[in-house]
Amino acid sequence: ISRQPSSGQNSSQKPTAGSISLVTEIQKGLQKLGYDPGPIDGIYGRKTAQAIRDYQGANGLIVDGEATPSLLTHIEQRARLVNHKEWG
């Protein structure tokens, strides 16, 4: 009997333990931008999902609440723009 990892994941599932650093970075970025993702712990919980949805809605993105690498890139770019305006 072959024991291979299950591929039973679908797009509606929350990020897994392998994406804790992604979620952590998204949480940090959201917090810097004034959103409340809850504790910065790498856990994709209710408050993180809501903060992501709030950010997506406020920035003209598709509101799906998903923690993705492209979302992190958008947040980082937005945070740099905000920091530049504050210090420039």
PDB file of C-alpha atoms in Angstrom, residues 19-21 23-25 27-28 37-45 48:
ATOM      1  CA  SER A  19       2.331  29.314   5.367  1.00  0.00           C
ATOM      2  CA  ILE A  20       2.702  30.617   8.918  1.00  0.00           C
ATOM      3  CA  SER A  21       5.481  33.005   7.877  1.00  0.00           C
ATOM      4  CA  VAL A  23       0.415  34.940   7.426  1.00  0.00           C
ATOM      5  CA  THR A  24       2.780  36.526   9.966  1.00  0.00           C
ATOM      6  CA  GLU A  25       4.128  38.965   7.384  1.00  0.00           C
ATOM      7  CA  GLN A  27      -0.441  40.413   9.821  1.00  0.00           C
ATOM      8  CA  LYS A  28       2.554  42.707  10.393  1.00  0.00           C
ATOM      9  CA  PRO A  37      -5.384  41.348  12.380  1.00  0.00           C
ATOM     10  CA  GLY A  38      -5.348  40.260  16.021  1.00  0.00           C
ATOM     11  CA  PRO A  39      -2.138  38.914  17.526  1.00  0.00           C
ATOM     12  CA  ILE A  40       0.889  38.687  15.213  1.00  0.00           C
ATOM     13  CA  ASP A  41       1.163  34.920  15.587  1.00  0.00           C
ATOM     14  CA  GLY A  42       1.039  33.481  12.079  1.00  0.00           C
ATOM     15  CA  ILE A  43      -2.371  31.978  12.715  1.00  0.00           C
ATOM     16  CA  TYR A  44      -5.036  32.673  10.110  1.00  0.00           C
ATOM     17  CA  GLY A  45      -7.926  33.330  12.447  1.00  0.00           C
ATOM     18  CA  THR A  48      -6.846  38.143  10.387  1.00  0.00           C
TER      19      THR A  48
END
